[in-house]
C-alpha atoms as an extended CHARMM CRD file, in Angstrom:
* protein
*
       152  EXT
         1         1  MET       CA            192.0950000000      150.3480000000      170.8490000000  PROA      1               0.0000000000
         2         2  ALA       CA            193.4710000000      151.4180000000      173.9170000000  PROA      2               0.0000000000
         3         3  GLY       CA            196.8130000000      152.3580000000      171.7940000000  PROA      3               0.0000000000
         4         4  LEU       CA            196.7440000000      156.3550000000      170.9840000000  PROA      4               0.0000000000
         5         5  TYR       CA            196.8980000000      157.8040000000      167.5630000000  PROA      5               0.0000000000
         6         6  TYR       CA            199.7860000000      160.0830000000      166.4990000000  PROA      6               0.0000000000
         7         7  GLU       CA            197.7570000000      163.1120000000      166.8770000000  PROA      7               0.0000000000
         8         8  GLU       CA            196.8430000000      162.1140000000      170.5640000000  PROA      8               0.0000000000
         9         9  PHE       CA            200.5310000000      162.0540000000      171.3690000000  PROA      9               0.0000000000
        10        10  GLU       CA            202.0500000000      165.7610000000      172.9820000000  PROA      10              0.0000000000
        11        11  ILE       CA            205.5720000000      166.2800000000      173.3390000000  PROA      11              0.0000000000
        12        12  GLY       CA            206.8000000000      166.1660000000      177.3020000000  PROA      12              0.0000000000
        13        13  GLN       CA            202.9910000000      163.7210000000      177.8560000000  PROA      13              0.0000000000
        14        14  VAL       CA            205.0310000000      161.2160000000      180.6090000000  PROA      14              0.0000000000
        15        15  PHE       CA            202.8890000000      157.6230000000      180.8590000000  PROA      15              0.0000000000
        16        16  GLU       CA            203.4540000000      156.1770000000      184.3450000000  PROA      16              0.0000000000
        17        17  HSD       CA            201.9420000000      152.3460000000      183.4130000000  PROA      17              0.0000000000
        18        18  ALA       CA            200.5530000000      150.6140000000      185.6480000000  PROA      18              0.0000000000
        19        19  TYR       CA            201.6890000000      146.9890000000      184.8530000000  PROA      19              0.0000000000
        20        20  SER       CA            204.7600000000      146.0100000000      187.0370000000  PROA      20              0.0000000000
        21        21  ARG       CA            206.5360000000      142.2540000000      186.7670000000  PROA      21              0.0000000000
        22        22  THR       CA            208.3380000000      140.4450000000      189.6330000000  PROA      22              0.0000000000
        23        23  VAL       CA            211.4170000000      138.9620000000      187.7270000000  PROA      23              0.0000000000
        24        24  THR       CA            212.2710000000      135.1080000000      188.1820000000  PROA      24              0.0000000000
        25        25  GLU       CA            215.1630000000      132.2780000000      187.8870000000  PROA      25              0.0000000000
        26        26  GLN       CA            213.0410000000      131.0010000000      185.1920000000  PROA      26              0.0000000000
        27        27  ASP       CA            212.2420000000      133.4950000000      183.0630000000  PROA      27              0.0000000000
        28        28  ASN       CA            216.3050000000      134.7040000000      183.2000000000  PROA      28              0.0000000000
        29        29  ILE       CA            216.9370000000      130.7840000000      182.3290000000  PROA      29              0.0000000000
        30        30  SER       CA            213.6050000000      129.9300000000      179.9180000000  PROA      30              0.0000000000
        31        31  PHE       CA            215.0780000000      133.5570000000      177.6010000000  PROA      31              0.0000000000
        32        32  SER       CA            218.5810000000      133.1650000000      177.9080000000  PROA      32              0.0000000000
        33        33  LEU       CA            218.3250000000      129.8440000000      176.3700000000  PROA      33              0.0000000000
        34        34  MET       CA            215.7050000000      130.4380000000      174.1630000000  PROA      34              0.0000000000
        35        35  THR       CA            217.5010000000      133.2480000000      172.4510000000  PROA      35              0.0000000000
        36        36  LEU       CA            220.4900000000      131.1840000000      172.4990000000  PROA      36              0.0000000000
        37        37  ASN       CA            222.7150000000      132.8750000000      175.0630000000  PROA      37              0.0000000000
        38        38  PRO       CA            224.6550000000      130.4710000000      177.1800000000  PROA      38              0.0000000000
        39        39  GLN       CA            226.2690000000      132.9110000000      179.0450000000  PROA      39              0.0000000000
        40        40  PRO       CA            226.9190000000      131.5390000000      182.1010000000  PROA      40              0.0000000000
        41        41  LEU       CA            226.1790000000      134.8100000000      184.1170000000  PROA      41              0.0000000000
        42        42  HSD       CA            222.8610000000      134.6810000000      183.9210000000  PROA      42              0.0000000000
        43        43  ILE       CA            222.1650000000      130.5500000000      183.6510000000  PROA      43              0.0000000000
        44        44  ASP       CA            224.9700000000      129.3430000000      186.0380000000  PROA      44              0.0000000000
        45        45  ALA       CA            224.5550000000      129.5870000000      189.6050000000  PROA      45              0.0000000000
        46        46  ASP       CA            227.5170000000      128.4380000000      190.9330000000  PROA      46              0.0000000000
        47        47  PHE       CA            229.2890000000      130.5350000000      187.7940000000  PROA      47              0.0000000000
        48        48  SER       CA            227.4360000000      133.7120000000      188.6520000000  PROA      48              0.0000000000
        49        49  SER       CA            228.1350000000      133.0540000000      192.8590000000  PROA      49              0.0000000000
        50        50  ARG       CA            232.2820000000      133.8280000000      191.7730000000  PROA      50              0.0000000000
        51        51  THR       CA            231.5290000000      137.0420000000      189.9760000000  PROA      51              0.0000000000
        52        52  GLU       CA            231.4170000000      140.2540000000      191.2330000000  PROA      52              0.0000000000
        53        53  TRP       CA            227.2220000000      140.0670000000      191.6180000000  PROA      53              0.0000000000
        54        54  GLY       CA            227.6060000000      137.1830000000      193.5210000000  PROA      54              0.0000000000
        55        55  LYS       CA            224.4050000000      135.7170000000      191.8500000000  PROA      55              0.0000000000
        56        56  PRO       CA            223.1900000000      135.5180000000      188.2330000000  PROA      56              0.0000000000
        57        57  LEU       CA            222.8050000000      138.8230000000      186.3420000000  PROA      57              0.0000000000
        58        58  PHE       CA            219.4130000000      139.2810000000      185.1110000000  PROA      58              0.0000000000
        59        59  ASN       CA            219.4370000000      138.9030000000      180.7260000000  PROA      59              0.0000000000
        60        60  SER       CA            219.2030000000      142.6470000000      179.7860000000  PROA      60              0.0000000000
        61        61  LEU       CA            217.7840000000      142.2680000000      176.5760000000  PROA      61              0.0000000000
        62        62  TYR       CA            214.5570000000      140.8490000000      178.3590000000  PROA      62              0.0000000000
        63        63  THR       CA            214.5830000000      143.4550000000      180.7940000000  PROA      63              0.0000000000
        64        64  LEU       CA            214.3140000000      145.7690000000      177.6190000000  PROA      64              0.0000000000
        65        65  GLY       CA            211.3630000000      143.8610000000      176.1980000000  PROA      65              0.0000000000
        66        66  ILE       CA            209.5490000000      144.1140000000      179.6180000000  PROA      66              0.0000000000
        67        67  MET       CA            210.1020000000      147.8270000000      179.3320000000  PROA      67              0.0000000000
        68        68  ILE       CA            208.7690000000      148.5730000000      176.2830000000  PROA      68              0.0000000000
        69        69  GLY       CA            206.0310000000      145.7970000000      176.5690000000  PROA      69              0.0000000000
        70        70  MET       CA            204.7990000000      147.3080000000      179.3620000000  PROA      70              0.0000000000
        71        71  SER       CA            204.2060000000      150.6160000000      177.6960000000  PROA      71              0.0000000000
        72        72  VAL       CA            202.5300000000      148.9660000000      174.8500000000  PROA      72              0.0000000000
        73        73  SER       CA            198.5910000000      149.2150000000      176.3110000000  PROA      73              0.0000000000
        74        74  ASP       CA            198.9510000000      153.0750000000      177.4580000000  PROA      74              0.0000000000
        75        75  THR       CA            200.8470000000      154.1130000000      174.3640000000  PROA      75              0.0000000000
        76        76  THR       CA            200.5460000000      151.6340000000      171.0190000000  PROA      76              0.0000000000
        77        77  LEU       CA            198.3560000000      148.8800000000      171.5600000000  PROA      77              0.0000000000
        78        78  GLY       CA            196.7570000000      148.3030000000      167.9240000000  PROA      78              0.0000000000
        79        79  THR       CA            197.8090000000      151.9050000000      166.4350000000  PROA      79              0.0000000000
        80        80  THR       CA            201.1060000000      151.1270000000      165.7650000000  PROA      80              0.0000000000
        81        81  ILE       CA            202.4230000000      150.2200000000      162.3530000000  PROA      81              0.0000000000
        82        82  GLY       CA            205.4920000000      149.3190000000      163.5390000000  PROA      82              0.0000000000
        83        83  ASN       CA            209.3770000000      150.3250000000      165.3430000000  PROA      83              0.0000000000
        84        84  LEU       CA            211.5400000000      151.7900000000      163.5720000000  PROA      84              0.0000000000
        85        85  GLY       CA            214.1160000000      151.4310000000      165.6970000000  PROA      85              0.0000000000
        86        86  MET       CA            216.2790000000      152.0440000000      169.4580000000  PROA      86              0.0000000000
        87        87  SER       CA            218.7640000000      153.7890000000      170.7940000000  PROA      87              0.0000000000
        88        88  ASP       CA            220.7090000000      155.0620000000      173.4800000000  PROA      88              0.0000000000
        89        89  VAL       CA            219.7290000000      151.6590000000      175.4420000000  PROA      89              0.0000000000
        90        90  ARG       CA            221.5060000000      151.4780000000      178.4900000000  PROA      90              0.0000000000
        91        91  PHE       CA            221.1710000000      149.1660000000      181.9500000000  PROA      91              0.0000000000
        92        92  PRO       CA            222.5810000000      151.9060000000      184.4650000000  PROA      92              0.0000000000
        93        93  LYS       CA            221.3210000000      149.4250000000      187.4940000000  PROA      93              0.0000000000
        94        94  PRO       CA            221.6290000000      144.9800000000      187.5450000000  PROA      94              0.0000000000
        95        95  VAL       CA            218.7170000000      143.1480000000      187.4250000000  PROA      95              0.0000000000
        96        96  PHE       CA            218.5060000000      140.0710000000      189.6320000000  PROA      96              0.0000000000
        97        97  GLN       CA            215.8960000000      136.8860000000      190.0900000000  PROA      97              0.0000000000
        98        98  GLY       CA            212.8540000000      138.3990000000      192.2470000000  PROA      98              0.0000000000
        99        99  ASP       CA            213.2260000000      142.1460000000      191.4470000000  PROA      99              0.0000000000
       100       100  THR       CA            210.3130000000      143.7350000000      190.6360000000  PROA      100             0.0000000000
       101       101  LEU       CA            209.8900000000      146.1510000000      187.6240000000  PROA      101             0.0000000000
       102       102  HSD       CA            207.5870000000      148.9510000000      186.0460000000  PROA      102             0.0000000000
       103       103  SER       CA            208.3170000000      151.6340000000      184.2090000000  PROA      103             0.0000000000
       104       104  ARG       CA            207.6230000000      154.9680000000      182.7340000000  PROA      104             0.0000000000
       105       105  THR       CA            207.3450000000      156.7070000000      178.9570000000  PROA      105             0.0000000000
       106       106  ARG       CA            208.2210000000      160.5560000000      177.6420000000  PROA      106             0.0000000000
       107       107  VAL       CA            206.9600000000      161.4280000000      174.1990000000  PROA      107             0.0000000000
       108       108  LEU       CA            210.6440000000      162.8490000000      173.0510000000  PROA      108             0.0000000000
       109       109  GLY       CA            208.5120000000      164.2090000000      170.0310000000  PROA      109             0.0000000000
       110       110  LYS       CA            206.7090000000      163.6440000000      167.0190000000  PROA      110             0.0000000000
       111       111  ARG       CA            206.5230000000      164.4400000000      163.2730000000  PROA      111             0.0000000000
       112       112  GLU       CA            204.3150000000      163.4830000000      160.0480000000  PROA      112             0.0000000000
       113       113  SER       CA            205.6110000000      161.0300000000      157.9050000000  PROA      113             0.0000000000
       114       114  GLN       CA            207.1740000000      162.4200000000      154.5300000000  PROA      114             0.0000000000
       115       115  SER       CA            206.3120000000      158.8060000000      152.6060000000  PROA      115             0.0000000000
       116       116  ARG       CA            202.7170000000      158.0600000000      154.3210000000  PROA      116             0.0000000000
       117       117  PRO       CA            200.3520000000      160.6240000000      154.4720000000  PROA      117             0.0000000000
       118       118  THR       CA            198.7240000000      157.9780000000      157.2080000000  PROA      118             0.0000000000
       119       119  ALA       CA            201.5630000000      157.9690000000      158.9200000000  PROA      119             0.0000000000
       120       120  GLY       CA            203.4140000000      160.0080000000      162.0750000000  PROA      120             0.0000000000
       121       121  LEU       CA            206.5800000000      159.2340000000      163.8770000000  PROA      121             0.0000000000
       122       122  VAL       CA            206.6910000000      159.3220000000      167.4440000000  PROA      122             0.0000000000
       123       123  GLU       CA            209.8430000000      159.1520000000      169.7610000000  PROA      123             0.0000000000
       124       124  PHE       CA            209.6570000000      157.3690000000      173.1880000000  PROA      124             0.0000000000
       125       125  GLU       CA            211.9980000000      157.1630000000      175.7500000000  PROA      125             0.0000000000
       126       126  HSD       CA            211.5850000000      154.7350000000      177.7840000000  PROA      126             0.0000000000
       127       127  GLU       CA            212.8570000000      153.4450000000      181.7560000000  PROA      127             0.0000000000
       128       128  CYS       CA            212.2590000000      151.0460000000      183.9410000000  PROA      128             0.0000000000
       129       129  LEU       CA            212.7770000000      150.9110000000      187.6740000000  PROA      129             0.0000000000
       130       130  ASN       CA            213.3980000000      148.3950000000      190.0170000000  PROA      130             0.0000000000
       131       131  GLN       CA            211.4580000000      148.0620000000      193.7310000000  PROA      131             0.0000000000
       132       132  ARG       CA            213.8590000000      150.7680000000      195.1070000000  PROA      132             0.0000000000
       133       133  GLY       CA            212.7960000000      153.3080000000      192.3880000000  PROA      133             0.0000000000
       134       134  GLU       CA            216.1580000000      152.5830000000      190.7490000000  PROA      134             0.0000000000
       135       135  VAL       CA            216.7040000000      152.9780000000      186.7400000000  PROA      135             0.0000000000
       136       136  VAL       CA            217.6320000000      149.6400000000      185.6900000000  PROA      136             0.0000000000
       137       137  ALA       CA            216.8470000000      150.6430000000      182.0430000000  PROA      137             0.0000000000
       138       138  VAL       CA            216.5430000000      153.3550000000      179.4870000000  PROA      138             0.0000000000
       139       139  CYS       CA            215.8040000000      153.5040000000      175.9390000000  PROA      139             0.0000000000
       140       140  ARG       CA            214.9850000000      155.8700000000      173.1500000000  PROA      140             0.0000000000
       141       141  ARG       CA            212.3980000000      154.3730000000      170.3410000000  PROA      141             0.0000000000
       142       142  MET       CA            210.6880000000      155.4640000000      167.6350000000  PROA      142             0.0000000000
       143       143  ALA       CA            207.2700000000      154.3430000000      166.3780000000  PROA      143             0.0000000000
       144       144  MET       CA            205.6600000000      154.5020000000      163.1570000000  PROA      144             0.0000000000
       145       145  MET       CA            201.6530000000      155.2090000000      164.3050000000  PROA      145             0.0000000000
       146       146  HSD       CA            198.5120000000      155.3710000000      162.5390000000  PROA      146             0.0000000000
       147       147  ARG       CA            196.7300000000      158.8450000000      162.3490000000  PROA      147             0.0000000000
       148       148  ARG       CA            193.2570000000      159.2090000000      162.7960000000  PROA      148             0.0000000000
       149       149  GLN       CA            192.9160000000      161.0830000000      159.6560000000  PROA      149             0.0000000000
       150       150  ALA       CA            195.3790000000      161.3680000000      156.5870000000  PROA      150             0.0000000000
       151       151  ALA       CA            197.4960000000      164.3870000000      156.1720000000  PROA      151             0.0000000000
       152       152  ALA       CA            195.7700000000      167.0240000000      153.5240000000  PROA      152             0.0000000000
């Protein structure tokens, strides 16, 4: 698998993820409706035209999912046990249909698991940027990662 094991992460390590994704109107509407979010700010162009944005605002939870999803191939593909939590989630700039997103990840910290000798915890900070280099989303994520070898 392409993911890294606990021992392979270093504090301060930065991953500039190769993937990018242009988001579409269909993405926004489908995700909003699949998650039972009928917010007209996301799915109603007429309603949105009368807001400060002047057009539909992209669903922030989808932006969050894209940002973290872009990190998987470089960091956790096949080597994670699971996510333990996300914190400090922010959306400093809006995302609109037609924006192209890319992301980067920084390793903030790591420690051995006290309850599982075959695992370690890695804290990531993810940033998502648009085509203008503006940060549109940020979050911290704690992942439980497989170790190559159990702790002695």
